[in-house]
Amino acid sequence: MVFDWQPAQNPFMTRDAALLLPSTEPVTLIDPDGDPVPVGHDMPDPQALVRAYAALITARRFNDQANALVRQGRLAVYPSSHGQEACQVACVQVLDPGDWLFPTYRDSAAIVARGVDPVRALTLLRGDWHCGYDPHATRVAPQATPLATHLLHAVGVAHAARLRGEPTVAMAVCGDGATSEGDFHEALNFAAVFRTPVVFFVQNNEYAISVPLARQTAAPSLAHKGIGYGVPGARVDGNDVAALLTVLGAAVTRARAGEGPQLVEAHTYRVQPHTNADDPGRYRSADEVTPWLARDPITRLEPYLRGRALLDDEKIAGYAAEAEELAARMRAGLGEDTVADYRDLFAHVYAEPTPQLREQQALVADELSREEAR
Amino acid sequence: MVFDWQPAQNPFMTRDAALLLPSTEPVTLIDPDGDPVPVGHDMPDPQALVRAYAALITARRFNDQANALVRQGRLAVYPSSHGQEACQVACVQVLDPGDWLFPTYRDSAAIVARGVDPVRALTLLRGDWHCGYDPHATRVAPQATPLATHLLHAVGVAHAARLRGEPTVAMAVCGDGATSEGDFHEALNFAAVFRTPVVFFVQNNEYAISVPLARQTAAPSLAHKGIGYGVPGARVDGNDVAALLTVLGAAVTRARAGEGPQLVEAHTYRVQPHTNADDPGRYRSADEVTPWLARDPITRLEPYLRGRALLDDEKIAGYAAEAEELAARMRAGLGEDTVADYRDLFAHVYAEPTPQLREQQALVADELSREEAR
Amino acid sequence: MAATAPSQVPSPTPSPAPSPRPEKITMANALNQALRDAMRADDTVLVFGEDVGPLGGVFRITDGLTAEFGERRCFDTPLAESGILGMAIGMAMNGMRPVVEMQFDAFAYPAFEQLVSHAAKMRNRTRGRAGVPIVVRVPYAGGIGGVEHHCDSSEAYYAHTPGLHVVAPADPADAYGLLRRAIESPDPVIFLEPKKLYFSRAEADLTLPVPPIGRAVVRRPGTDATLIAYGPAVPVALEAAEAAAQEGRSLQVVDLRSIVPFDDETVCAAVRSTGRAVVVAEAAGFASVSSEVVARVTERCFHSLHAPIRRVTGFDIPYPPPKLEHVQLPSVDRILDTVDDLQWEFA
Amino acid sequence: MAATAPSQVPSPTPSPAPSPRPEKITMANALNQALRDAMRADDTVLVFGEDVGPLGGVFRITDGLTAEFGERRCFDTPLAESGILGMAIGMAMNGMRPVVEMQFDAFAYPAFEQLVSHAAKMRNRTRGRAGVPIVVRVPYAGGIGGVEHHCDSSEAYYAHTPGLHVVAPADPADAYGLLRRAIESPDPVIFLEPKKLYFSRAEADLTLPVPPIGRAVVRRPGTDATLIAYGPAVPVALEAAEAAAQEGRSLQVVDLRSIVPFDDETVCAAVRSTGRAVVVAEAAGFASVSSEVVARVTERCFHSLHAPIRRVTGFDIPYPPPKLEHVQLPSVDRILDTVDDLQWEFA
Ligand SMILES: Cc1ncc(C[n+]2csc(CCOP(=O)(O)OP(=O)(O)O)c2C)c(N)n1
Ligand SMILES: Cc1ncc(C[n+]2csc(CCOP(=O)(O)OP(=O)(O)O)c2C)c(N)n1
Ligand SMILES: [Mg+2]
Ligand SMILES: [Mg+2]
C-alpha cells in the first residue's frame, strides 16, 4: 500500500478568507436565452457541451418516463429531477472513470448518466431491497435516503483511496435541506481536516419537500458554509450546464491536485412535486414555478449550440432517438414483474447467516411448503 | 401568552457577508503587559473591570481549591478552567438576572460567578447524580458533558422566552472541540433561522483533551463558521477580560435587540491538563505552555487597574480574603461526606415512579432490611 | 424520501368539537383532532418538525394547525432531527409542551443522543426540578409498501431507555385519548403511530376518556390462550382471534397500549386465566419489547403456564421491500400456527 | 469529560510477540496487543477516533500505535462520532478495515443513525456487494466510579439491530482473541470492552485460539443451576458460583461472549443440564439482552425448567453516581438471593 497522506497543517489558522468565500452571484456562462455571458470563466470545450446536451436529452426523457412508470404503479415512488438535469449531467461528466459518485434518491438521472443501466438504477425506487448495481464496478454508491449521511461515506472512500495513492475524487451530492443535518457539518469538517479529495455538490432546488430555503438557512448562500471549514465555496447557476461543467470541473481538478475538499452550490429549482406523492399546491403557488420553466437547462443550451453549428435538427433527432430507446428499455424492464425470493431477505444480512437467521428462514420455508401442500 | 416572533426573512439570501465575518485578529483591549491597546472598541466601564477583577480572583481560587480537592479524593474529577478565568467571568457578567447560562463541565467557575453556591456547583463533579442547583431559580442549566448537545437546549429556552415576549438571552458555552459535533451546526442554524437570542460562546483553548485545534478545523478561525449560518462571528482575546466584556456585552445587546444569534470565539489556552486524570506530557511540550502563562488574565488586568487607581494593595487583599473564604466554604462543604440515599435513584426518573420502579426499589429496600437484620 | 404516503392522502377534516355520538373516523383524523384540542386547551402546546406547517405533515396529521394557531405554534424547522429534539427539550425546560414529529421512524435516529442522554435523563439530573414534558410523535412500522428506511419498528430502543414513556395506539379512539394524555404528561413520551393504521376507520367517541398511560386493555375476551400485542399488531391479533373462533378456539387479545410503563397486572391476569400466550409484534424479535413481555410474564406466571410463551415477531433482518413485507409482518396464519404449537396435548 | 480514567493509568507495555507461556496481563494489555498484531498482519487495518493517537486513548488501549504505525494508520479525528463512524463506513467500502473507538458508551449515541441505517444495512442494500468490515470499540458499562454519561450499558441497542455482530469479552485472553476475530470479520462488530475489567490481570496465552464469534463458553461447571452472563457480569457470576460452592450449591457459569450471533446450543444445553437459570447483566433489564436470553431459553427449554429463569440486572434507571453504583450493579449477594429463590422446594 502506498501511503501519501498528511492532514491539513494550519498551526496558525490563517487561511485566506478571500480565497474561501464564494462569488456574490452564481456563475452563469450561458444565459436563459442561450447567449454567452461575458465573465472571467472559461467556456467548456464545445465537444463537452455537445456531450452534455445529449446527456440532458437522455436525463429529461428518463425523468419523464420514470414519472409515467410511477403513475402506472411500476415504481413505488419517484423523486424527479426534472429541471435539475444540468446538475445531474454535469456532476457526472466531470468525473474520471476511477472517481466515485455518491447520489441521493433524487439523483437517478445522474446514476444513469454515469452509465448504470436505467432499469437497475431504479431498483430501489421500484421497491426492491437493494440498490441494483455493484457499487465497486460502477463506482456509484447506493442512493442515500437518510439525508447527508452518505457525505461521510464519500469522505471515507476518498480517504481510503488517498491512503493507497490513488487519484480518486468523490463527488458527494445532496440537497439544500440536507445541509441542515449534522452529518453535512461533520463531513465537510472531516474532509477539510484530512484534506480529502471530495467535491460536495449541493443542488439547491429551494425546497426540502414543503420547506423553503429561507426556513433552512439564514446564510448569504449555502456556499458560504465552506469558509467555516476552510473549504472554498463556489456558486453556480444550476440550470446552466456550461457553467456547471466549468465550476465542477475546476473543483474536481483542485481536489485531485491535493487542494482538499471543495463545496459547490448550484442554484436550481424543483419544478415538479417532491415525489409523485407530494401535493405542492399546499405550500407554493404556480406563479412561483413559472419563471423557472423559462430557465430550463435544455432550452438554454440548444440555441447556444445551434448558433455555433454544434447542433442541428438531425443531431437532435439522433439524441432524441437514443433517449427514446432508453425509455423503451425502461418500459420493458420495469414492465416485467420481478420475482421476489424471500431467501434474499436472509442471505445478505451478514456474510454468513447466523444460526438465528437460518432458523427463521427455515420457518418461512416450512410455512410455504405447507401452503403449497394445501 | 404574548407572541412576538417571526423567523428570519431572507427571501433573497443576500445578507451582507462583510457584516458576518470576524475580524482578522482577535480583539484585545488590554495587552499582556497591562497596557491599553488603541483600537476602535470601547473599554468597559471602570467599575465593571473592578468587578471582573474580583471575580477573576475568586474564579482562580475556586480552580485551585477544586484541584486540591480532587487530589484529596473529595471530587471524582475536575476539569480546571485555570487560565480561562477571564472567559468564565465575562460570559456571566454580561448577563441580566433573567438570562440563562448553558455551561459545560469546564465551566464550574462561571456557574459560581453566576452566584451558585460553590459546593452546589460541584455536585456533579463530586460524583453525585444531579447538578446540585435549581436550573430555574439560578437560570443555569445543568453542566453538559455530551458535547454541544446543550447548545440546542439554549436555543429552545431562548425561543420559548421569546414566544412569551420575555427579553431573555441565552449564553451557550462550548469548547473548540465541541464545534466539530453535528449539534453545534444544528444549534447555530436553528437559532439563525428563528432569530433566537442566543450568544454562542466558544472557548477555544486549543485542545480537545489531546487533540490540537489543527486537527479540529482547517478554517481561518472558528468564528468564521458564523457566516455559514448568517450569524455574525467575532474573535476576542480570551485572556483579556476587558475585551471579553466588550465583545460579549455587544453580542448580548444585539441578541436581546432581536438581531438574532451571535457567535463569539475567545482565543485562550488550557494551561492545565484536561482533567486531573489527563497526562499532557504525552501530547504537548511544556514549551508550548510557557508563553501562555505570561498572558494570564489576572496578571494582565492588575497593572491596568493599579495604573488607573482602581485597585490597590488593600483592595486586592480584600478580594483575596473573600476568595479565601469561598475556598474555606468549599473545603468545609466538600470535606463532609454526603449521605447517598438509594431511594433518590428511583424518585426522579419520572414525575411518578412506574410500578416497575416501585417494585425494583422495594427489592433494594428488602435487601437492605435483611442486611440490617443480620 | 418522505413522501411515500399514498398520493391521495385524505385530509383529515376535523369535527369542530368531539361529537357525542360515535362516528367512523380514521386514526389520522383522531390524531389531528387530539393535537387541535390540546392546542386549544393549553397555549403552551406547540407543534414543530419537518413539513408539519403548511403541508400538514407527509401524513397530514398536523393538517390545518398552522392555519388555526399560526406560525408560532405550529411551524416547520430546518431539516435536522437532533436539532428538533434538542430545541424541544430546551423549550420544555422553559414552560412549553412541545409535540415534535419525526417524519419517519428511521429518521428519528439522528436525535438518539438528545433522546437518551437528555430527554430521558433531564428530570433525574436536576433532581426533579426540570422535567421535559415533550411528546415525540413517530410515524412507525411497516405494512405500507414503503421503500427502505421508512418502515422501522424502533420501539425497543426507546423502551429500553429509562426515563421515557413509550406508547402505541391501535385504533382511532385510543389514538386520540393516548395523545391527549401524552401531551398532558409531565414526562417525555414516545408516541408511536402505526402508519398502516393511519387511514383505517373505526367508530370513535372522542369524548370518552381512555385508560391512562400505563394500562393495558383486554380487547377481546377468550379462554384458551392469550394474544398480547400493541400498535400495528393489535388488529392482526384480533383478526387471528376471530379466525380461531371459527375453528372453535377462544383467544383472548390484550392490547398493551403502553409499553413503558408496563401493565403487569392486566397482562399477567390475562395470561393466568388462559395458561397459554403468544406475543405478537412487528419489530425484529431479538432483544425486543416482545422478549421483555415473554421474560416478565414467564417470571411472574410460570406455574400457570401450560406451554412456553411464544412470539410471532419480525425476523432479525432489515425491514424488507414492499414485495416481501408480507414475509416479515405477523400474519393471521403465523399466529394461528403458533397457537397450534402451544402444546395442547398437555391441556 | 473523558478522562475519568484513573490518573495513573498503567501504560500497557506490550510484549514484542505473544509469548508461549501464559503471563498475567491486563485486558488493556491484551486489547493493545490485539490491535498491534492485527495492524502488523494486515496493513488495511486502521485505528482512529478521539484521542487514540499520541495520547493512546483515555484508557490507553491504543497506546504506541501511532508511534509504531505512523499517523496514517492510527490517527485522531475531529470530535464527532457520527463523522468517525460514517468515515469508517466509507473506508470499509473501499478496502480498509477500520477499528474505531467511541470514547465512552454514551458518546456513541451521536453515531446511532450511521450504525443502524448504514453500517448494519450496507451489505444487504448492496446485495452483498459492499460489506462493511469495521470494528466499533466501545469502552462500556460501569463499576469505575464514573460521572454521568460514562457508564452506560448500551448493548441492547446494538443487539436489537439486525446486521451487527455484538461481542463482549470478560477476560484478557478472550479480549485478545475476540478482537482479532472481530477485526477479521467481514461484518460490522460492536466490540464492548468492560471498563471495570481493563486493569484486572489474568493469565493469558495469546497464542491459543479462542472460539469464534457466535460461541458461548462454560466457564465453570456446575449441576444445580446455571448463571448466564457476559462482559462485566462474568467475573461477578464466577464469584457468586464460588461463594455458592462454599454453601454447598453447585452453580454452572456460562459466558456468552457473543450476544449476536447467539449460541443457543451451548446455552440451552447448559440450562437443560441444571433445570434452573439466572441471567446476570449490568444493563437495565427492560427490553434488554437479558430479556432475550430469558425468552429464548424458556421457549426452547420450558419442560426442562424447574423454575422460571430469573434475572439479576441493572434497574430501569439512569446509571447511578459513584456513591450509589453498588445498588445498580449485579452483586454476589443479589445473585445468591435470586438463586435461593429458584423454587428449590420443587426439586
Ligand atoms: C435524516 C432524514 N430526515 C428526514 C428525511 C425525510 N425526507 C426525505 S427527502 C426530504 C427533503 C430533502 O430536501 P433536500 O435535501 O433539499 O433535497 P431534495 O429532495 O430537494 O432534492 C426529507 C425531509 C430523510 N430522508 N432523512
Ligand atoms: C459527544 C461526546 N463525545 C466525546 C466526549 C468525551 N470528551 C469529553 S471532553 C472532550 C474534549 C472536549 O474538548 P473541547 O470542546 O475543546 O472542550 P475543553 O475540554 O477543551 O474545554 C471529549 C472528547 C463527550 N463528552 N461527549
Ligand atoms: Mg431541496
Ligand atoms: Mg478545548
Short mmCIF file of N, CA, C and O in Angstrom, two decimals, chain A residues 21-51:
data_model
loop_
_atom_site.label_atom_id
_atom_site.label_comp_id
_atom_site.label_asym_id
_atom_site.label_seq_id
_atom_site.Cartn_x
_atom_site.Cartn_y
_atom_site.Cartn_z
N LEU A 21 -14.34 32.37 0.18
CA LEU A 21 -15.71 32.85 0.02
C LEU A 21 -16.18 32.69 -1.42
O LEU A 21 -15.39 32.85 -2.35
N PRO A 22 -17.46 32.39 -1.60
CA PRO A 22 -17.99 32.27 -2.96
C PRO A 22 -18.19 33.64 -3.60
O PRO A 22 -18.15 34.67 -2.93
N SER A 23 -18.42 33.61 -4.89
CA SER A 23 -18.77 34.84 -5.59
C SER A 23 -20.13 35.34 -5.10
O SER A 23 -20.94 34.56 -4.60
N THR A 24 -20.36 36.63 -5.26
CA THR A 24 -21.64 37.19 -4.79
C THR A 24 -22.80 36.64 -5.60
O THR A 24 -23.86 36.35 -5.06
N GLU A 25 -22.58 36.49 -6.90
CA GLU A 25 -23.61 35.92 -7.75
C GLU A 25 -23.17 34.56 -8.26
O GLU A 25 -21.98 34.33 -8.46
N PRO A 26 -24.11 33.67 -8.50
CA PRO A 26 -23.75 32.37 -9.08
C PRO A 26 -23.13 32.57 -10.46
O PRO A 26 -23.53 33.48 -11.20
N VAL A 27 -22.16 31.73 -10.79
CA VAL A 27 -21.54 31.81 -12.11
C VAL A 27 -22.52 31.32 -13.18
O VAL A 27 -23.07 30.23 -13.07
N THR A 28 -22.73 32.14 -14.18
CA THR A 28 -23.51 31.73 -15.36
C THR A 28 -22.64 31.94 -16.59
O THR A 28 -21.97 32.97 -16.70
N LEU A 29 -22.62 30.99 -17.49
CA LEU A 29 -21.86 31.16 -18.73
C LEU A 29 -22.77 31.32 -19.95
O LEU A 29 -22.41 31.98 -20.90
N ILE A 30 -23.92 30.66 -19.86
CA ILE A 30 -24.88 30.81 -20.96
C ILE A 30 -26.19 31.28 -20.33
O ILE A 30 -26.71 30.63 -19.41
N ASP A 31 -26.73 32.38 -20.78
CA ASP A 31 -27.92 32.93 -20.13
C ASP A 31 -29.18 32.19 -20.61
O ASP A 31 -29.11 31.38 -21.53
N PRO A 32 -30.31 32.47 -19.97
CA PRO A 32 -31.53 31.72 -20.32
C PRO A 32 -31.92 31.82 -21.79
O PRO A 32 -32.64 30.96 -22.30
N ASP A 33 -31.46 32.84 -22.49
CA ASP A 33 -31.77 32.95 -23.91
C ASP A 33 -30.77 32.20 -24.79
O ASP A 33 -30.87 32.21 -26.00
N GLY A 34 -29.76 31.61 -24.15
CA GLY A 34 -28.77 30.88 -24.94
C GLY A 34 -27.59 31.73 -25.35
O GLY A 34 -26.75 31.29 -26.14
N ASP A 35 -27.49 32.93 -24.82
CA ASP A 35 -26.35 33.79 -25.15
C ASP A 35 -25.23 33.63 -24.12
O ASP A 35 -25.49 33.51 -22.92
N PRO A 36 -23.99 33.68 -24.58
CA PRO A 36 -22.88 33.57 -23.64
C PRO A 36 -22.81 34.81 -22.75
O PRO A 36 -23.12 35.91 -23.18
N VAL A 37 -22.42 34.59 -21.51
CA VAL A 37 -22.29 35.70 -20.57
C VAL A 37 -20.80 36.02 -20.46
O VAL A 37 -20.00 35.14 -20.21
N PRO A 38 -20.45 37.29 -20.70
CA PRO A 38 -19.02 37.62 -20.67
C PRO A 38 -18.52 37.69 -19.23
O PRO A 38 -18.75 38.67 -18.55
N VAL A 39 -17.91 36.63 -18.76
CA VAL A 39 -17.29 36.63 -17.42
C VAL A 39 -15.91 36.04 -17.52
O VAL A 39 -15.50 35.56 -18.57
N GLY A 40 -15.22 36.04 -16.42
CA GLY A 40 -13.84 35.58 -16.43
C GLY A 40 -13.66 34.07 -16.35
O GLY A 40 -12.62 33.60 -15.92
N HIS A 41 -14.70 33.32 -16.69
CA HIS A 41 -14.58 31.87 -16.62
C HIS A 41 -14.51 31.27 -18.01
O HIS A 41 -15.15 31.76 -18.93
N ASP A 42 -13.76 30.19 -18.12
CA ASP A 42 -13.66 29.51 -19.41
C ASP A 42 -14.94 28.79 -19.77
O ASP A 42 -15.55 28.13 -18.93
N MET A 43 -15.31 28.88 -21.03
CA MET A 43 -16.39 28.07 -21.56
C MET A 43 -15.83 26.66 -21.76
O MET A 43 -14.70 26.50 -22.20
N PRO A 44 -16.61 25.64 -21.44
CA PRO A 44 -16.10 24.28 -21.67
C PRO A 44 -15.88 24.04 -23.16
O PRO A 44 -16.48 24.71 -24.00
N ASP A 45 -15.07 23.10 -23.43
CA ASP A 45 -14.80 22.60 -24.75
C ASP A 45 -16.12 22.30 -25.50
O ASP A 45 -17.04 21.72 -24.90
N PRO A 46 -16.23 22.70 -26.77
CA PRO A 46 -17.50 22.51 -27.49
C PRO A 46 -17.98 21.06 -27.49
O PRO A 46 -19.17 20.79 -27.33
N GLN A 47 -17.05 20.13 -27.64
CA GLN A 47 -17.49 18.73 -27.68
C GLN A 47 -18.09 18.30 -26.34
O GLN A 47 -19.02 17.50 -26.28
N ALA A 48 -17.52 18.87 -25.26
CA ALA A 48 -18.07 18.57 -23.93
C ALA A 48 -19.50 19.08 -23.83
O ALA A 48 -20.37 18.42 -23.26
N LEU A 49 -19.74 20.24 -24.44
CA LEU A 49 -21.10 20.79 -24.39
C LEU A 49 -22.07 19.94 -25.22
O LEU A 49 -23.22 19.74 -24.83
N VAL A 50 -21.59 19.46 -26.32
CA VAL A 50 -22.46 18.61 -27.14
C VAL A 50 -22.77 17.32 -26.39
O VAL A 50 -23.92 16.86 -26.35
N ARG A 51 -21.73 16.76 -25.78
CA ARG A 51 -21.98 15.55 -24.99
C ARG A 51 -23.00 15.82 -23.89
O ARG A 51 -23.88 15.03 -23.60
#
